[in-house]
Amino acid sequence: VIEQLPLGQVLMQGLAGIFGGIAAAVIATGILPYLEHAFNITTPMKLLDYAKPNHPLLARLLLDAPGTYHHSVLVGNLAETSADVIGADPVVVRVGSYYHDIGKIKRPYFFVENQEGPENPHDKISPTLSTLIITSHIKDGVELCREYRLPRIIVDIVQQHHGTSLVSYFYKRATENEHSECIIEADFRYDGPRPQTKEAALIMLADACEAAVRSLGKPNVNRIEATVRRVIRERLHDGQLDDCSLTLRDLNIIGDVFIRVLSSMFHSRIEYPEDVPNLRELEKRRVKNGNCYKLSSGRDISDSSSGAACN
Ligand SMILES: [Fe+2]
Ligand SMILES: [Fe+2]
């Protein structure tokens, strides 16, 4: 057919095709936000916009609660790694993780990851008030998400990431008091609802596992494995995963992935000897002994410029 048409017409139609394609892409990109709004759809492209560190709400989190920002990024990495394997949406999981604790911006110093030094504001208030402050980061988070017009899917994750779980530390502290018989367990639980989707449940587990492993004194693979399995088991037995579609097989896979990722994040580092001489002293010894010197631990350090170790 091309051979039967004049060359000029073929070129014209070819160019029209190219410009038509470009115009269609430009128009589609331009009207996409309006279509998203009209049909209440959040595309992965739109979601990725919320994951940019320069989003005003994320920038506020970094500035006002840097510890929570760091924790949220770790939770995002952890949860996203297992999202694909269990059929959850990795983009929703990552963005949801970044915002899950956004409500902590309101009172950052009541949360352990933002506390510097030995002072803890919870020491001066009752366990009941502490629980009220801790659990209010859900309500504050939902309000902030609505104020910044975040998509519904993210607001749901913020609201569900603790489900109706117990604030066990303050519940335990309250039951140790003299009037412990008046303590009602329900008063020390989050309002919920429990996670309704795989993505919200995955973030709940990643959040709890990251925090539990971070609190281990000297983490090693065995302790990390025991902690991750315990946290997942506790959430399951507490009924927090009853409303989502995660299976026991999924939970097993999530546990395996979390153990692998957390072990590489938190493994104990080799402790360096404290009596390593300072550089000036090392330099003096080097000049005195030639091109090599010995550390007090007895390990030889060779002068890299000489390219050979002395014995
Ligand atoms: Fe939280
Ligand atoms: Fe968290």
Tab-separated table of C-alpha atoms and ligand atoms in Angstrom:
chain	number	residue	atom	x	y	z
A	1	VAL	CA	0.000	0.000	0.000
A	2	ILE	CA	2.890	2.360	0.876
A	3	GLU	CA	4.394	1.828	-2.598
A	4	GLN	CA	1.101	2.902	-4.246
A	5	LEU	CA	0.891	6.176	-2.263
A	6	PRO	CA	2.956	9.261	-3.146
A	7	LEU	CA	6.004	9.746	-0.871
A	8	GLY	CA	4.782	13.169	0.312
A	9	GLN	CA	1.495	11.723	1.568
A	10	VAL	CA	3.295	8.906	3.435
A	11	LEU	CA	5.566	11.443	5.157
A	12	MET	CA	2.618	13.692	6.059
A	13	GLN	CA	0.629	10.823	7.540
A	14	GLY	CA	3.705	9.578	9.425
A	15	LEU	CA	4.283	13.018	10.961
A	16	ALA	CA	0.571	13.347	11.789
A	17	GLY	CA	0.793	9.981	13.598
A	18	ILE	CA	3.844	11.085	15.647
A	19	PHE	CA	2.301	14.446	16.644
A	20	GLY	CA	-1.048	12.757	17.373
A	21	GLY	CA	0.707	10.367	19.793
A	22	ILE	CA	2.534	13.221	21.553
A	23	ALA	CA	-0.671	15.283	21.788
A	24	ALA	CA	-2.590	12.312	23.247
A	25	ALA	CA	0.105	11.793	25.929
A	26	VAL	CA	0.079	15.515	26.853
A	27	ILE	CA	-3.736	15.665	27.033
A	28	ALA	CA	-3.945	12.417	29.067
A	29	THR	CA	-1.354	13.692	31.580
A	30	GLY	CA	-3.191	17.045	31.802
A	31	ILE	CA	-6.651	15.651	32.469
A	32	LEU	CA	-5.509	12.715	34.647
A	33	PRO	CA	-5.735	14.691	37.942
A	34	TYR	CA	-9.319	15.751	37.057
A	35	LEU	CA	-10.286	12.163	36.181
A	36	GLU	CA	-8.713	10.936	39.449
A	37	HIS	CA	-10.727	13.514	41.365
A	38	ALA	CA	-13.995	12.890	39.469
A	39	PHE	CA	-13.916	9.107	39.877
A	40	ASN	CA	-12.122	9.083	43.263
A	41	ILE	CA	-9.245	6.984	41.887
A	42	THR	CA	-5.649	7.234	43.133
A	43	THR	CA	-3.187	6.121	40.463
A	44	PRO	CA	0.329	4.855	41.369
A	45	MET	CA	1.722	7.994	39.677
A	46	LYS	CA	-0.277	10.236	42.014
A	47	LEU	CA	0.711	8.138	45.035
A	48	LEU	CA	4.401	8.444	44.196
A	49	ASP	CA	4.010	12.246	44.367
A	50	TYR	CA	3.162	11.860	48.070
A	51	ALA	CA	6.333	9.809	48.646
A	52	LYS	CA	8.612	12.686	47.615
A	53	PRO	CA	10.571	14.012	50.617
A	54	ASN	CA	9.721	17.589	49.602
A	55	HIS	CA	5.980	17.039	50.169
A	56	PRO	CA	5.070	19.724	52.757
A	57	LEU	CA	3.709	17.196	55.273
A	58	LEU	CA	6.762	14.894	55.029
A	59	ALA	CA	9.037	17.943	55.293
A	60	ARG	CA	7.193	18.878	58.537
A	61	LEU	CA	7.664	15.341	59.854
A	62	LEU	CA	11.409	15.472	59.181
A	63	LEU	CA	11.718	18.858	60.889
A	64	ASP	CA	9.412	18.332	63.908
A	65	ALA	CA	9.866	14.615	64.577
A	66	PRO	CA	13.105	13.398	62.920
A	67	GLY	CA	13.099	10.128	64.894
A	68	THR	CA	9.615	9.283	63.634
A	69	TYR	CA	10.660	10.199	60.069
A	70	HIS	CA	13.566	7.750	60.252
A	71	HIS	CA	11.315	5.061	61.765
A	72	SER	CA	8.725	5.597	58.990
A	73	VAL	CA	11.349	5.169	56.250
A	74	LEU	CA	12.581	1.926	57.872
A	75	VAL	CA	8.988	0.643	58.155
A	76	GLY	CA	8.494	1.519	54.466
A	77	ASN	CA	11.584	-0.447	53.415
A	78	LEU	CA	10.614	-3.401	55.584
A	79	ALA	CA	6.963	-3.576	54.522
A	80	GLU	CA	7.620	-3.009	50.828
A	81	THR	CA	10.070	-5.934	50.663
A	82	SER	CA	7.336	-8.448	51.450
A	83	ALA	CA	4.428	-6.677	49.687
A	84	ASP	CA	4.964	-8.268	46.274
A	85	VAL	CA	5.262	-11.806	47.642
A	86	ILE	CA	1.884	-11.691	49.420
A	87	GLY	CA	0.046	-9.817	46.648
A	88	ALA	CA	-0.154	-6.395	48.355
A	89	ASP	CA	0.416	-3.135	46.442
A	90	PRO	CA	4.047	-2.072	47.093
A	91	VAL	CA	3.431	1.603	46.241
A	92	VAL	CA	0.487	1.887	48.659
A	93	VAL	CA	2.568	0.107	51.316
A	94	ARG	CA	5.539	2.456	50.894
A	95	VAL	CA	3.530	5.688	50.881
A	96	GLY	CA	1.270	4.465	53.708
A	97	SER	CA	4.345	3.667	55.814
A	98	TYR	CA	5.777	7.158	55.294
A	99	TYR	CA	2.597	8.731	56.711
A	100	HIS	CA	1.449	6.084	59.224
A	101	ASP	CA	2.758	8.016	62.276
A	102	ILE	CA	2.271	11.523	60.879
A	103	GLY	CA	0.083	12.405	63.899
A	104	LYS	CA	3.185	12.323	66.126
A	105	ILE	CA	4.068	15.770	64.722
A	106	LYS	CA	1.641	17.261	67.279
A	107	ARG	CA	3.518	16.005	70.387
A	108	PRO	CA	6.796	14.478	69.144
A	109	TYR	CA	8.610	14.334	72.509
A	110	PHE	CA	6.056	11.920	73.988
A	111	PHE	CA	7.334	9.252	71.582
A	112	VAL	CA	10.520	7.399	72.420
A	113	GLU	CA	12.154	7.743	68.988
A	114	ASN	CA	12.147	11.562	69.333
A	115	GLN	CA	13.407	11.737	72.895
A	116	GLU	CA	16.928	12.985	73.488
A	117	GLY	CA	18.634	12.444	76.816
A	118	PRO	CA	17.314	10.720	79.922
A	119	GLU	CA	14.242	12.994	80.396
A	120	ASN	CA	10.945	11.258	79.648
A	121	PRO	CA	7.767	13.387	79.917
A	122	HIS	CA	5.744	10.236	80.733
A	123	ASP	CA	7.544	9.949	84.094
A	124	LYS	CA	5.602	12.984	85.356
A	125	ILE	CA	2.098	11.917	84.273
A	126	SER	CA	-0.243	9.002	84.988
A	127	PRO	CA	-0.313	5.895	82.756
A	128	THR	CA	-3.909	6.761	81.791
A	129	LEU	CA	-2.916	10.223	80.533
A	130	SER	CA	0.149	8.762	78.773
A	131	THR	CA	-2.099	6.269	76.957
A	132	LEU	CA	-4.430	9.087	75.933
A	133	ILE	CA	-1.510	11.055	74.465
A	134	ILE	CA	-0.001	8.011	72.711
A	135	THR	CA	-3.290	6.848	71.153
A	136	SER	CA	-4.220	10.379	70.038
A	137	HIS	CA	-1.533	10.224	67.305
A	138	ILE	CA	-4.107	8.297	65.253
A	139	LYS	CA	-6.770	11.022	65.442
A	140	ASP	CA	-4.162	13.764	64.905
A	141	GLY	CA	-2.756	11.847	61.906
A	142	VAL	CA	-6.160	11.480	60.260
A	143	GLU	CA	-6.830	15.216	60.754
A	144	LEU	CA	-3.461	16.178	59.237
A	145	CYS	CA	-3.978	13.842	56.255
A	146	ARG	CA	-7.365	15.433	55.578
A	147	GLU	CA	-5.926	18.928	55.971
A	148	TYR	CA	-3.236	18.121	53.370
A	149	ARG	CA	-5.792	16.290	51.150
A	150	LEU	CA	-4.070	12.914	51.171
A	151	PRO	CA	-5.936	10.094	49.380
A	152	ARG	CA	-8.453	7.978	51.287
A	153	ILE	CA	-6.281	4.861	50.978
A	154	ILE	CA	-3.522	6.561	53.033
A	155	VAL	CA	-5.953	7.996	55.610
A	156	ASP	CA	-7.313	4.448	56.166
A	157	ILE	CA	-3.795	3.112	56.794
A	158	VAL	CA	-3.094	5.903	59.313
A	159	GLN	CA	-6.355	5.066	61.117
A	160	GLN	CA	-5.910	1.279	61.114
A	161	HIS	CA	-2.169	0.756	61.695
A	162	HIS	CA	-2.589	0.011	65.429
A	163	GLY	CA	-6.025	-1.610	65.107
A	164	THR	CA	-7.491	-2.073	68.580
A	165	SER	CA	-4.190	-3.251	70.094
A	166	LEU	CA	-3.230	-2.703	73.716
A	167	VAL	CA	-0.746	-0.031	74.821
A	168	SER	CA	0.834	-2.751	76.922
A	169	TYR	CA	3.640	-0.728	78.578
A	170	PHE	CA	1.256	1.768	80.195
A	171	TYR	CA	-1.378	-0.891	80.898
A	172	LYS	CA	1.250	-2.877	82.803
A	173	ARG	CA	2.345	0.269	84.660
A	174	ALA	CA	-1.275	1.048	85.586
A	175	THR	CA	-1.906	-2.477	86.899
A	176	GLU	CA	1.156	-2.203	89.152
A	177	ASN	CA	-0.472	0.723	91.011
A	178	GLU	CA	-2.394	0.282	94.256
A	179	HIS	CA	-5.863	0.729	92.652
A	180	SER	CA	-5.209	-1.823	89.915
A	181	GLU	CA	-8.585	-3.533	90.420
A	182	CYS	CA	-10.286	-0.422	88.911
A	183	ILE	CA	-8.229	-0.615	85.713
A	184	ILE	CA	-10.217	-1.510	82.584
A	185	GLU	CA	-8.133	-3.031	79.795
A	186	ALA	CA	-10.327	-1.465	77.068
A	187	ASP	CA	-9.233	2.023	78.245
A	188	PHE	CA	-5.652	1.165	77.247
A	189	ARG	CA	-6.497	0.049	73.719
A	190	TYR	CA	-6.457	2.021	70.443
A	191	ASP	CA	-9.890	2.869	69.010
A	192	GLY	CA	-9.328	0.995	65.750
A	193	PRO	CA	-10.674	-0.103	63.373
A	194	ARG	CA	-8.508	-3.184	62.832
A	195	PRO	CA	-6.631	-3.367	59.496
A	196	GLN	CA	-9.118	-3.973	56.680
A	197	THR	CA	-6.613	-4.546	53.861
A	198	LYS	CA	-3.406	-6.526	53.327
A	199	GLU	CA	-1.500	-3.245	52.997
A	200	ALA	CA	-2.708	-1.867	56.366
A	201	ALA	CA	-2.011	-5.205	58.089
A	202	LEU	CA	1.479	-5.407	56.589
A	203	ILE	CA	2.282	-1.901	57.868
A	204	MET	CA	0.938	-2.836	61.315
A	205	LEU	CA	3.299	-5.833	61.456
A	206	ALA	CA	6.309	-3.969	60.018
A	207	ASP	CA	5.735	-1.094	62.478
A	208	ALA	CA	5.511	-3.390	65.516
A	209	CYS	CA	8.478	-5.576	64.455
A	210	GLU	CA	10.745	-2.605	63.688
A	211	ALA	CA	10.010	-1.013	67.068
A	212	ALA	CA	10.436	-4.312	68.979
A	213	VAL	CA	13.745	-5.181	67.283
A	214	ARG	CA	15.068	-1.624	67.770
A	215	SER	CA	14.482	-1.984	71.513
A	216	LEU	CA	16.630	-5.141	71.732
A	217	GLY	CA	19.834	-4.546	73.668
A	218	LYS	CA	22.266	-6.570	71.568
A	219	PRO	CA	20.395	-7.826	68.524
A	220	ASN	CA	21.566	-11.007	66.807
A	221	VAL	CA	19.804	-13.196	64.253
A	222	ASN	CA	18.325	-15.571	66.892
A	223	ARG	CA	16.931	-12.750	69.034
A	224	ILE	CA	15.574	-10.911	65.979
A	225	GLU	CA	13.877	-14.122	64.750
A	226	ALA	CA	12.301	-14.804	68.176
A	227	THR	CA	11.065	-11.173	68.415
A	228	VAL	CA	9.543	-11.075	64.909
A	229	ARG	CA	7.751	-14.426	65.365
A	230	ARG	CA	6.449	-13.332	68.802
A	231	VAL	CA	5.134	-9.964	67.540
A	232	ILE	CA	3.302	-11.593	64.595
A	233	ARG	CA	1.871	-14.333	66.857
A	234	GLU	CA	0.658	-11.769	69.427
A	235	ARG	CA	-1.115	-9.649	66.781
A	236	LEU	CA	-2.739	-12.781	65.344
A	237	HIS	CA	-3.923	-14.124	68.727
A	238	ASP	CA	-5.184	-10.658	69.733
A	239	GLY	CA	-7.530	-10.755	66.699
A	240	GLN	CA	-5.904	-7.744	65.017
A	241	LEU	CA	-5.615	-9.577	61.678
A	242	ASP	CA	-9.200	-10.922	61.648
A	243	ASP	CA	-10.591	-8.321	59.223
A	244	CYS	CA	-7.910	-8.542	56.511
A	245	SER	CA	-7.279	-11.235	53.927
A	246	LEU	CA	-3.782	-12.289	55.046
A	247	THR	CA	-3.409	-16.072	55.302
A	248	LEU	CA	-1.233	-18.039	57.735
A	249	ARG	CA	1.058	-18.783	54.779
A	250	ASP	CA	1.345	-15.015	54.124
A	251	LEU	CA	2.228	-14.431	57.785
A	252	ASN	CA	4.962	-17.047	57.565
A	253	ILE	CA	6.420	-15.411	54.447
A	254	ILE	CA	6.201	-11.940	56.039
A	255	GLY	CA	8.056	-13.278	59.097
A	256	ASP	CA	10.838	-14.790	56.935
A	257	VAL	CA	11.311	-11.550	54.976
A	258	PHE	CA	11.246	-9.360	58.120
A	259	ILE	CA	13.859	-11.545	59.844
A	260	ARG	CA	16.164	-11.327	56.818
A	261	VAL	CA	15.782	-7.549	56.376
A	262	LEU	CA	15.895	-6.650	60.083
A	263	SER	CA	18.964	-8.861	60.621
A	264	SER	CA	20.834	-6.896	57.959
A	265	MET	CA	19.581	-3.557	59.409
A	266	PHE	CA	20.208	-4.154	63.105
A	267	HIS	CA	22.952	-6.784	63.435
A	268	SER	CA	25.473	-5.991	66.184
A	269	ARG	CA	28.569	-4.317	64.873
A	270	ILE	CA	32.052	-5.407	65.890
A	271	GLU	CA	33.129	-3.230	68.798
A	272	TYR	CA	36.360	-1.373	68.182
A	273	PRO	CA	38.913	-1.352	71.020
A	274	GLU	CA	38.612	1.872	73.014
A	275	ASP	CA	42.383	2.226	73.501
A	276	VAL	CA	43.171	2.794	69.824
A	277	PRO	CA	45.918	5.457	69.909
A	278	ASN	CA	45.115	8.752	68.263
A	279	LEU	CA	46.507	9.642	64.857
A	280	ARG	CA	49.324	11.869	66.136
A	281	GLU	CA	50.603	9.098	68.380
A	282	LEU	CA	50.378	6.611	65.516
A	283	GLU	CA	52.311	8.985	63.285
A	284	LYS	CA	55.077	9.323	65.940
A	285	ARG	CA	55.349	5.543	66.216
A	286	ARG	CA	55.403	5.193	62.448
A	287	VAL	CA	58.324	7.627	62.168
A	288	LYS	CA	60.122	5.855	65.020
A	289	ASN	CA	59.601	2.294	63.755
A	290	GLY	CA	59.758	2.804	60.018
A	291	ASN	CA	56.618	2.340	57.956
A	292	CYS	CA	54.613	0.108	60.280
A	293	TYR	CA	53.255	0.268	63.825
A	294	LYS	CA	51.308	-1.890	66.208
A	295	LEU	CA	47.967	-1.198	67.846
A	296	SER	CA	47.632	-1.910	71.533
A	297	SER	CA	45.326	-4.815	70.579
A	298	GLY	CA	48.367	-6.411	68.904
A	299	ARG	CA	47.023	-6.110	65.346
A	300	ASP	CA	49.451	-4.819	62.716
A	301	ILE	CA	48.477	-1.828	60.594
A	302	SER	CA	50.591	-1.381	57.526
A	303	ASP	CA	51.294	1.935	55.888
A	304	SER	CA	49.116	1.904	52.819
A	305	SER	CA	51.625	3.957	50.865
A	306	SER	CA	54.302	1.328	51.343
A	307	GLY	CA	51.910	-1.365	50.116
A	308	ALA	CA	53.462	-3.996	52.431
A	309	ALA	CA	52.938	-5.091	56.012
A	310	CYS	CA	55.944	-5.284	58.360
A	311	ASN	CA	56.275	-8.088	60.882
B	1	FE	FE	1.684	4.572	65.274
B	2	FE	FE	5.125	3.560	63.833
